[in-house]
Coordinates of C-alpha atoms in Angstrom, one line a residue:
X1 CA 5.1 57.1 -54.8
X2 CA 4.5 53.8 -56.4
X3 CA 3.7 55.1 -59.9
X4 CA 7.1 57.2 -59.3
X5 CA 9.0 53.6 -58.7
X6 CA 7.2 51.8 -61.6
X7 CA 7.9 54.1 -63.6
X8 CA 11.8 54.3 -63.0
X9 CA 11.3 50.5 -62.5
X10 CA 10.4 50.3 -66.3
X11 CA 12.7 52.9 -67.4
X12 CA 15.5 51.0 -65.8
X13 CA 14.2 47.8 -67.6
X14 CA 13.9 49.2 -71.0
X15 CA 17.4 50.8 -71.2
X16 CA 18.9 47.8 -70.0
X17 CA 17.7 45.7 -72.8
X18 CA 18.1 48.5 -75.0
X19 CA 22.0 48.6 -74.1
X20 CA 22.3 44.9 -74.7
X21 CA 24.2 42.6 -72.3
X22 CA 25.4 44.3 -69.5
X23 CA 27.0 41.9 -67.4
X24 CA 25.8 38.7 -64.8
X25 CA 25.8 41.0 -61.4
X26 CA 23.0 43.3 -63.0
X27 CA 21.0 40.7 -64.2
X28 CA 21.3 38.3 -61.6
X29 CA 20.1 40.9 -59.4
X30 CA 17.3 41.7 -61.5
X31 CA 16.1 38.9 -62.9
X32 CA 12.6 37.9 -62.0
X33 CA 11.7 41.0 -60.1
X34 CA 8.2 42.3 -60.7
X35 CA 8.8 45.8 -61.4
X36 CA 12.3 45.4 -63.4
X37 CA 13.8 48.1 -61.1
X38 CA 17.1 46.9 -59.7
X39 CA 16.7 45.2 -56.0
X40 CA 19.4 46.5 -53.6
X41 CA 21.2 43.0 -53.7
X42 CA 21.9 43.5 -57.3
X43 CA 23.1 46.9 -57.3
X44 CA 25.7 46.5 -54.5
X45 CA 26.4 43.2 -57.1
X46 CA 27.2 45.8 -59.5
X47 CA 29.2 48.2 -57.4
X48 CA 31.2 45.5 -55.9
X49 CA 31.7 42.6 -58.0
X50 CA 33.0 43.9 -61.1
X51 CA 36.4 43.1 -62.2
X52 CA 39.1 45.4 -60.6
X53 CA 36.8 47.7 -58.6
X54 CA 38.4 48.5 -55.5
X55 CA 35.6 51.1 -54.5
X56 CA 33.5 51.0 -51.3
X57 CA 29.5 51.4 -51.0
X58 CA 30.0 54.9 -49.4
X59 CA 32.9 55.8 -51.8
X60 CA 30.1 55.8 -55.0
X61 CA 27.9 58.8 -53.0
X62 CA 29.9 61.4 -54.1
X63 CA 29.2 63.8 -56.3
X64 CA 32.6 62.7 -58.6
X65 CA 30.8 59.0 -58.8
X66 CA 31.4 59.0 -62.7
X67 CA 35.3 59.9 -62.3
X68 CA 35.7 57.7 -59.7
X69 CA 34.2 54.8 -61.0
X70 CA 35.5 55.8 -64.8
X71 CA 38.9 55.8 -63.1
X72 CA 39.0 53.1 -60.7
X73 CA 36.9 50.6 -62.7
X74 CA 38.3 50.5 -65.9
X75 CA 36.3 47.2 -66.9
X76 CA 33.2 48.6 -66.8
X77 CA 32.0 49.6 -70.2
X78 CA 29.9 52.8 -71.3
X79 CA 26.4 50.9 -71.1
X80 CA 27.4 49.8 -67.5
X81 CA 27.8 53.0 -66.5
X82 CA 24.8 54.3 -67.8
X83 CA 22.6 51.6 -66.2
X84 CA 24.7 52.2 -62.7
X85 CA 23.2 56.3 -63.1
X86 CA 19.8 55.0 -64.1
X87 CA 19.9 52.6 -61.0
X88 CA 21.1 55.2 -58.6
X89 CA 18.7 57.6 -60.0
X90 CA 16.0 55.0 -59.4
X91 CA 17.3 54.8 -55.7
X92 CA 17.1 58.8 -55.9
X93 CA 13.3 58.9 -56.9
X94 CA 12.5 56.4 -54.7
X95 CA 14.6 57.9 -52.0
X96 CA 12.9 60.8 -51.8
X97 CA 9.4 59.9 -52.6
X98 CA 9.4 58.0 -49.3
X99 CA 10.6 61.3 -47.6
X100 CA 7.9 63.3 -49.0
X101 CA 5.3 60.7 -48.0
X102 CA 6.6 59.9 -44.7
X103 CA 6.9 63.5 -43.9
X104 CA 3.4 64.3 -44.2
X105 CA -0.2 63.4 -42.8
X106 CA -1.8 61.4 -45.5
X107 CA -5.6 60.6 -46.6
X108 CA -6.7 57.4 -47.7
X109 CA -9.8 59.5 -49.6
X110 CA -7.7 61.9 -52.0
X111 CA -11.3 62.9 -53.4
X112 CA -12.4 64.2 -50.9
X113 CA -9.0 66.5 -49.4
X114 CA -9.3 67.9 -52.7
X115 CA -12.7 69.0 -51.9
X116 CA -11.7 70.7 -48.8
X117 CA -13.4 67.6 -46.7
X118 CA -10.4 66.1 -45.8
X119 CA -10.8 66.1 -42.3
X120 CA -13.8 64.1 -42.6
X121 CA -13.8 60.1 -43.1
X122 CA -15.1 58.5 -45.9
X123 CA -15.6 55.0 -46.3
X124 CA -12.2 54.2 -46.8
X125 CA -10.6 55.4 -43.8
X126 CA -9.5 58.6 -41.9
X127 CA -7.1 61.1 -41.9
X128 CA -3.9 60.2 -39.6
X129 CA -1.3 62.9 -38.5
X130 CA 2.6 62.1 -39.1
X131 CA 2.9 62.0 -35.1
X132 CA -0.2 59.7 -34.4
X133 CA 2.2 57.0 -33.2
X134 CA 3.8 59.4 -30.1
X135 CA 0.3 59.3 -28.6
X136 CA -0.6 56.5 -26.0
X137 CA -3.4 55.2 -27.0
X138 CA -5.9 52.9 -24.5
X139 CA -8.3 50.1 -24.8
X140 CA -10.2 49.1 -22.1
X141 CA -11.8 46.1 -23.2
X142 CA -14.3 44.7 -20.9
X143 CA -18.4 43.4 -20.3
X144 CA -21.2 44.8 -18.6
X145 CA -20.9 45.0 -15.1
X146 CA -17.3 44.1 -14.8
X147 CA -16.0 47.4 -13.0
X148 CA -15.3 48.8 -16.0
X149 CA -16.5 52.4 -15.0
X150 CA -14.5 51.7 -12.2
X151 CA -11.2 51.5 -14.4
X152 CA -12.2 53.9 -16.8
X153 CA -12.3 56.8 -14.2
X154 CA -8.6 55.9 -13.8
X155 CA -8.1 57.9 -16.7
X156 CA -10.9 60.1 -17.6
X157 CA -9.2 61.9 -14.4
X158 CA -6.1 62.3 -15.8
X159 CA -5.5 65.6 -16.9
X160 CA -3.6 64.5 -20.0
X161 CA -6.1 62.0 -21.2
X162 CA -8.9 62.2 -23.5
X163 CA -11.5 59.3 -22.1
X164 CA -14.4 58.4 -24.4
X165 CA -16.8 56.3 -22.9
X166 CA -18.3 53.8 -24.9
X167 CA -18.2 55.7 -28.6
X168 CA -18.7 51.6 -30.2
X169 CA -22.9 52.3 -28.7
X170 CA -23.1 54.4 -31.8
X171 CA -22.0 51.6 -34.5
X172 CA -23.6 48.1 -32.0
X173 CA -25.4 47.6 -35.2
X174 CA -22.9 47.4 -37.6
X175 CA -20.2 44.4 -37.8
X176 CA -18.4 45.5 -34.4
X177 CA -14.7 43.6 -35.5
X178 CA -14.9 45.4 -38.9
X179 CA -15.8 48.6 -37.1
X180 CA -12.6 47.8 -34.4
X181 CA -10.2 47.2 -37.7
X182 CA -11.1 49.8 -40.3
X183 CA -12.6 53.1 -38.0
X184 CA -11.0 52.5 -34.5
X185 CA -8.2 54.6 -35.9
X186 CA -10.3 57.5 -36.0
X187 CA -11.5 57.9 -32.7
X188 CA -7.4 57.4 -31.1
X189 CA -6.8 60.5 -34.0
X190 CA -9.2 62.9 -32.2
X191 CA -11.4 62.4 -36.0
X192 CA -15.1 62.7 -34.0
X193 CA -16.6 63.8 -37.3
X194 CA -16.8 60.0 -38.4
X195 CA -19.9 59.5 -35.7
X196 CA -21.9 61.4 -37.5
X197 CA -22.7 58.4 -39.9
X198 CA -24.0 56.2 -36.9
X199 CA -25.7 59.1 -34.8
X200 CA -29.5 59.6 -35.4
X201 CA -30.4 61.9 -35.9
X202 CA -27.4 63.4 -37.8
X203 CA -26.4 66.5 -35.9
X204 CA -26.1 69.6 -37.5
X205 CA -23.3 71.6 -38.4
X206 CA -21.3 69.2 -36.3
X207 CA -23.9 69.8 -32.8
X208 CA -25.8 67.2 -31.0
X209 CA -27.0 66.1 -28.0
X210 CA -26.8 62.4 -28.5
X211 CA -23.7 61.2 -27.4
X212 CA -23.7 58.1 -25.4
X213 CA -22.9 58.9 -21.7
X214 CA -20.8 62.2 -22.9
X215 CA -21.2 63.1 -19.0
X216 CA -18.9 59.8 -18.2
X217 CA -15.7 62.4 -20.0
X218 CA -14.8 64.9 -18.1
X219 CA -13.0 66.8 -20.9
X220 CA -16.5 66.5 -22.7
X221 CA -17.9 68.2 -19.2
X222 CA -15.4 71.0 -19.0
X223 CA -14.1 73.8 -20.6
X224 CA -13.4 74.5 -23.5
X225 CA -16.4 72.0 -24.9
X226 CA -18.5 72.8 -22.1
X227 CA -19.4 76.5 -20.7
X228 CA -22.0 76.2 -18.1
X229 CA -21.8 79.3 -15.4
X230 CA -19.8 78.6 -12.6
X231 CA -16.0 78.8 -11.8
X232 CA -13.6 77.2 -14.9
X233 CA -12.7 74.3 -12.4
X234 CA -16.4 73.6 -12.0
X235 CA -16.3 69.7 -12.6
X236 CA -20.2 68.3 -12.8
X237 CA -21.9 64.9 -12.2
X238 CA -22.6 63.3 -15.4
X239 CA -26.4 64.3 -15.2
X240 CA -25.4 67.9 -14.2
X241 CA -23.3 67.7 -17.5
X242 CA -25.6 67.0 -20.1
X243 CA -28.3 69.2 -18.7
X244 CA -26.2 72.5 -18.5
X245 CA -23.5 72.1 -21.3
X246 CA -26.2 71.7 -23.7
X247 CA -25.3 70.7 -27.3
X248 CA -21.5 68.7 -27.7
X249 CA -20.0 70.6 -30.8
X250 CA -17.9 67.8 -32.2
X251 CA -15.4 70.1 -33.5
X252 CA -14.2 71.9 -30.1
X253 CA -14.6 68.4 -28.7
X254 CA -12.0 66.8 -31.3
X255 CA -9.6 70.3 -30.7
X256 CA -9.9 69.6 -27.0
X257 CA -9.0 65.7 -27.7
X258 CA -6.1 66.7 -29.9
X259 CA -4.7 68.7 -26.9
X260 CA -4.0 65.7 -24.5
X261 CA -0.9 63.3 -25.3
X262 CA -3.1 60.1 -24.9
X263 CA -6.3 59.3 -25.9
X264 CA -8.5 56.2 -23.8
X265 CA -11.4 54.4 -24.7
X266 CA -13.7 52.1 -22.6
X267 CA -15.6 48.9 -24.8
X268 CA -17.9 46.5 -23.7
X269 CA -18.7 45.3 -27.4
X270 CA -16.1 44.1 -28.8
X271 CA -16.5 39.9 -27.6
X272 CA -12.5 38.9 -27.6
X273 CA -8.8 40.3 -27.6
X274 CA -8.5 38.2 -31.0
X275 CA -10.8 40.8 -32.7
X276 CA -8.1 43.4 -31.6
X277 CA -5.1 41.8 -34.0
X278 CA -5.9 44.2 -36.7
X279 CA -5.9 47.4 -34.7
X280 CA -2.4 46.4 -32.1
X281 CA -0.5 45.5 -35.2
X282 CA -1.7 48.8 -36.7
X283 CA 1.8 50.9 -36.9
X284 CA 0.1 54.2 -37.2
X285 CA -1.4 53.3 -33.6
X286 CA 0.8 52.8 -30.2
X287 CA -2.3 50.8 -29.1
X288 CA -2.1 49.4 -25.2
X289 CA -4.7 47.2 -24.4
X290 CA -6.2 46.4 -21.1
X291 CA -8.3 43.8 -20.8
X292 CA -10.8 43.8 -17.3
X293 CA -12.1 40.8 -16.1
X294 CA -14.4 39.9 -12.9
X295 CA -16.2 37.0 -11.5
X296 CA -18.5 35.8 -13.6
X297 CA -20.7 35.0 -10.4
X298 CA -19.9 38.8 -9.3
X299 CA -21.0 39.6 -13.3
X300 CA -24.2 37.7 -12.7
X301 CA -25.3 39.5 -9.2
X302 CA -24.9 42.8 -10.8
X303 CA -26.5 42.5 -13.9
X304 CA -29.1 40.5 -12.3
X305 CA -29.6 43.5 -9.9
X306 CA -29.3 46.6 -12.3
X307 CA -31.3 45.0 -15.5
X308 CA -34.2 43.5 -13.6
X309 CA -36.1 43.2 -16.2
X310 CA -33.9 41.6 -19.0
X311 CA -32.8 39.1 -16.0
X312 CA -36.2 38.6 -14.4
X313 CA -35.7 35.0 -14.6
X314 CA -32.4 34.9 -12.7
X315 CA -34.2 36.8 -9.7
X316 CA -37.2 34.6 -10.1
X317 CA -35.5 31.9 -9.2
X318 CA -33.5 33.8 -6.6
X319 CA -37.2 34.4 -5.1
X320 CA -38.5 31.0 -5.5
X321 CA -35.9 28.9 -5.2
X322 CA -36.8 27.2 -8.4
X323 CA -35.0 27.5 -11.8
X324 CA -37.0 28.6 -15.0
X325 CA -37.7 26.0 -17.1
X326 CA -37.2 28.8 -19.9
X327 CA -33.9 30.6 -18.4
X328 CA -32.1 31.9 -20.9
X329 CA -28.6 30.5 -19.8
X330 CA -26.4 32.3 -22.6
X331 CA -27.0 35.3 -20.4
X332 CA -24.4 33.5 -18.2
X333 CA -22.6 31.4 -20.4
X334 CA -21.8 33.7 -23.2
X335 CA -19.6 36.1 -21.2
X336 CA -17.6 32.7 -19.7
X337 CA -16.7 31.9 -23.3
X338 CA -15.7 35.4 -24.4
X339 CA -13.1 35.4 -21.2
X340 CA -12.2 32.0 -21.9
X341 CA -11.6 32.4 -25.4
X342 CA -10.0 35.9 -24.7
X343 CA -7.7 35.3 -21.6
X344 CA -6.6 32.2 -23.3
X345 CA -4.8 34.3 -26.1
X346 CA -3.8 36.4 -23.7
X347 CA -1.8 34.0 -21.1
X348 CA -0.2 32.7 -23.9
X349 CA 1.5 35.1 -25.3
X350 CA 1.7 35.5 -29.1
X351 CA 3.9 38.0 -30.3
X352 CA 1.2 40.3 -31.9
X353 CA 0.6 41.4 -27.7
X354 CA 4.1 41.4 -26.7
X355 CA 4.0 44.6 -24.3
X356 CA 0.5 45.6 -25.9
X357 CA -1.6 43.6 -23.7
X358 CA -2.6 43.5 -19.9
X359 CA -4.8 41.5 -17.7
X360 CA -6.5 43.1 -14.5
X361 CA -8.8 41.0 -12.1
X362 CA -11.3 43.6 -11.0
X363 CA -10.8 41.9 -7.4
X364 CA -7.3 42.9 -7.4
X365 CA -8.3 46.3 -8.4
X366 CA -10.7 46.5 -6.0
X367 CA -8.8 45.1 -3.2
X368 CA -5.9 47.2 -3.4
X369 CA -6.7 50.3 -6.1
X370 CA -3.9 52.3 -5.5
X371 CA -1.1 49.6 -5.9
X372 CA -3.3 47.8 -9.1
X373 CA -3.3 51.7 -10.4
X374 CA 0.3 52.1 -10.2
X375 CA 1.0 48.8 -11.8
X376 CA -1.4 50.0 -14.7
X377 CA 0.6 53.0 -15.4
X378 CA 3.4 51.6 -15.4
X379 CA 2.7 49.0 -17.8
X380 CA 1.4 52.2 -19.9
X381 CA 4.5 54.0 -19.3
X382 CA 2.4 57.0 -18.3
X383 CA 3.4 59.3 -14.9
X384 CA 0.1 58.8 -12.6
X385 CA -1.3 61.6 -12.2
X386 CA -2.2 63.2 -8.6
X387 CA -5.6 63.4 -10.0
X388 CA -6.3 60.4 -10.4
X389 CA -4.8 59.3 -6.9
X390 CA -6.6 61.6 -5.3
X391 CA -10.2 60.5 -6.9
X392 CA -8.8 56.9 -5.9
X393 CA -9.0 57.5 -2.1
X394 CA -12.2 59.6 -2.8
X395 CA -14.1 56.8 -4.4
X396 CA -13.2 53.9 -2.9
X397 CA -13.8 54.2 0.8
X398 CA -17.0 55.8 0.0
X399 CA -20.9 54.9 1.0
X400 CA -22.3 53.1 -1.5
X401 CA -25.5 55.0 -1.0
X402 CA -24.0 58.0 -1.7
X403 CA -23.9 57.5 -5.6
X404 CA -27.0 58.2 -7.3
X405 CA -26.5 56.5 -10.6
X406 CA -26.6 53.1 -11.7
X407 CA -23.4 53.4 -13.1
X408 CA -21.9 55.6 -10.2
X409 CA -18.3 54.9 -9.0
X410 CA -18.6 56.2 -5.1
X411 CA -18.2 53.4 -3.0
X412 CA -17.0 50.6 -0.8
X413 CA -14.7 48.8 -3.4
X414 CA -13.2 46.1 -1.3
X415 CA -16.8 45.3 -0.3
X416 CA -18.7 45.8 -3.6
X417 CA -15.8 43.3 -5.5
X418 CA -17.8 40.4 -3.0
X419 CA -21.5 41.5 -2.6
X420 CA -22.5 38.9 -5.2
X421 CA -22.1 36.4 -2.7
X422 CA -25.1 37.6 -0.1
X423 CA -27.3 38.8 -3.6
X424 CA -26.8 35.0 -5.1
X425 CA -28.3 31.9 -3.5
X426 CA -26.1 28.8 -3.5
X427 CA -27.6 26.7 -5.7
X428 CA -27.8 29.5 -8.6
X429 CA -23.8 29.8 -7.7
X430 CA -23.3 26.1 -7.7
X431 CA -25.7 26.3 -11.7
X432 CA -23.1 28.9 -12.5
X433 CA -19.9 27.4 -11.3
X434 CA -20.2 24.5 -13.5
X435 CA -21.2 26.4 -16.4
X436 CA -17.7 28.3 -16.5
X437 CA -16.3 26.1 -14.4
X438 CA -13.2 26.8 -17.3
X439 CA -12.5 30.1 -17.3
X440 CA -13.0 30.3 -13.0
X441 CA -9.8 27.7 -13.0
X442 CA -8.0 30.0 -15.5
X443 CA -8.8 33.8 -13.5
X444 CA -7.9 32.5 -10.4
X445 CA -11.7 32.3 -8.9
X446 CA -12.2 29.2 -6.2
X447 CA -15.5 27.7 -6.1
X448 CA -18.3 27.6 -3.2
X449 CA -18.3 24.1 -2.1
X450 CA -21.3 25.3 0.4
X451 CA -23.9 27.5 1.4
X452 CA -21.2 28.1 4.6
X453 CA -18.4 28.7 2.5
X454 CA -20.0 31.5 0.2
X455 CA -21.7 33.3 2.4
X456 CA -18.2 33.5 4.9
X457 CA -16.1 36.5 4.1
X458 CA -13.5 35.5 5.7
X459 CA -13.0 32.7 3.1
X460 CA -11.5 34.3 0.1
X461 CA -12.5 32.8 -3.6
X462 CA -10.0 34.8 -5.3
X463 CA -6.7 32.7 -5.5
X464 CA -3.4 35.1 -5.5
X465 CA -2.4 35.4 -9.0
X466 CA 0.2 37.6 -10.9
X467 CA -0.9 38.0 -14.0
X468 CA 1.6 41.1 -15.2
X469 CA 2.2 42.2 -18.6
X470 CA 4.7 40.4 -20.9
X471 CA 7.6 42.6 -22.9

């Protein structure tokens, strides 16, 4: 398309100053412009300055646009008429290049369509379809230990949504913001081929078995990518899944994604909203992001309990009351920054988020799931699915003992969104309370003035907040 424009652009520059003078609207309309085709401006100049035209813009899209203007606009000169075809038959060219761009999906790698490969990515991007944008696509952007399971099983039950569960684990070692700007695309286009480059090692004729928590998807679990015996509504537990579907073929995986209207994916490595920009203001994308946050004293607590080992200092010094001379603090501090820094862009609203961006306190979530749910749909303008309510009031009056993974969702929400108080011990609260004393003031969070106060549930920390999406 922009070879076709330069070289009307040209064309129309070189007949003009091969005609001679052709009058100041035309020129003052052209003049300057890189290309030397005629800027809109200067051809309705043209059309409707000249001396004793009494024509309309419309009235020149006839077919009789010579006899009409020869007739009506008998100041105009032969060469004027002959630069007002070339100009219109620039707009013509151009007119219909768009069309036949627009109307098609386009590759960003013409090398390799022409080699049949086109539906695999190359190093300069991926193949989008012409109706990419009528998808909703979902971000969940949250940490480690923030409920974000939790809120990702809010839509990896919904029928008409393809959940991918952490698909940034294959790429932690390359730049994660490049990744999220240049290759996000691909996942929220159902392109699955692209992790091939990351995965090790590279499965073979598109089969593998090393997809990050693949059992966390339930379309990865089910039918038509998975066919273990049983009934075709068998739904299994994520160990049951990657133990009888055997290899993921990438190909009926991306079919099955490509069948759902919205796609949602679940990140806990990408640091801040701001790394995002790229990828919301992406028009081929009708990007929605929602971004989780929790206690950073709740974050603590659970980390603390399911990494023992990488946080063996924290429960020393739970055990002997006595802090680590070498605690590594960052451990703590680091994810107070990255909410700071984040919620900070959020609350205030540029217009790059403007009805792209939502805030959910996994408190409020967990406190009242059904209503926060609701809320979240709406905000996605997605029906909620009966699904997904019903997993709701499955999975969140639950025992806790009943889930058998770390990562399990069956259980007591209301009571698991305030267990880090009885796991903590007051002086490691009080340690991280002034730490991130800044981003508890901006969530909402109250702090523990005492060893009374924290360990009293029926003193609330969380402070009521409404913290709804803006449009």
């Amino acid at each position: 398309m922009g070879y076709a424009m330069l070289s009307v652009g040209v064309w129309l520059r070189a007949s003009t100053d091969a005609l001679g003078p052709v009058g100041p609207g035309l020129r003052d309309g052209a003049a300057g412009h890189p290309s030397g085709s005629l800027p809109y401006g200067g051809i309705r100049k043209l059309l409707l300055g000249a001396p004793g035209c009494r024509l309309s813009l419309p009235d020149l899209c006839w077919l009789g646009l010579v006899t009409l203007v020869a007739a009506d606009c008998p100041a105009w000169d032969r060469p004027s008429l002959a630069v007002l075809l070339l100009a219109l038959a620039s707009i013509a060219i151009q007119y219909t290049a768009i069309r036949t761009f627009t109307a098609k999906s386009f590759h960003t790698c013409p090398g390799l369509a022409e080699a049949g490969l086109a539906e695999r990515l190359c190093e300069e991007g991926p193949t989008f379809a012409d109706n990419l944008s009528r998808k909703t696509h979902i971000l969940i952007l949250a940490t480690t230990r923030s409920g974000s399971s939790f809120v990702g099983q809010l839509f990896n039950q919904h029928l008409d949504v393809f959940y991918l569960f952490e698909p940034l684990y294959h790429v932690q070692n390359t730049l994660i913001p490049r990744f999220t700007q240049g290759k996000s695309p691909a996942l929220y286009d159902c392109d699955l081929y692209f992790l091939e480059n990351y995965i090790k090692p590279p499965p073979v004729n598109h089969t593998t078995d090393r997809i990050f928590r693949r059992g966390a998807s339930r379309v990865l679990c089910s039918r038509p990518v998975c066919d273990p015996p049983g009934s075709p509504d068998l739904v299994l537990e994520e160990g049951d899944c990657v133990r009888k579907c055997g290899l993921l073929n990438l190909t009926v995986a991306a079919g099955a994604c490509r069948e759902r209207s919205h796609v949602a994916i679940k990140t806990v490595r990408v640091p801040e909203v701001n790394d995002l920009r790229a990828l919301v203001e992406d028009p081929r994308l009708n990007l929605k992001v929602i971004q989780l946050v929790r206690d950073p004293r709740g974050i603590l607590a659970s980390r603390s309990e399911t990494f023992r080992d990488t946080y063996r200092l924290w429960r020393l010094w739970y055990g002997t009351g006595r802090k680590p001379y070498n605690l590594d603090v960052t451990q703590l501090t680091t994810v107070c920054e990255d909410f700071s820094n984040s919620v900070s862009t959020g609350l205030t609203r540029p217009s790059w988020l403007k009805g792209k961006y939502m805030l959910v306190r996994y408190e409020d979530l967990a406190r009242n799931p059904m209503k926060k749910t609701e809320e979240i749909y709406g905000f996605l303008g997605i029906p909620l699915d009966g699904h997904v309510a019903r997993w709701i009031q499955n999975n969140t009056r639950g025992d806790p003992t009943l889930g058998k993974h770390k990562y399990g969702t069956v259980r007591n929400s209301a009571a698991t969104a305030e267990k880090w108080r009885f796991r903590l011990s007051y002086d490691i609260v009080a340690f991280a309370q002034n730490a991130c004393q800044q981003v508890l003031a901006q969530l909402g969070y109250k702090m523990a003035r005492s060893e009374e106060e924290l360990k009293n549930p029926s003193i609330s920390l969380v402070e009521e907040r409404d913290f709804r999406p803006f449009s």
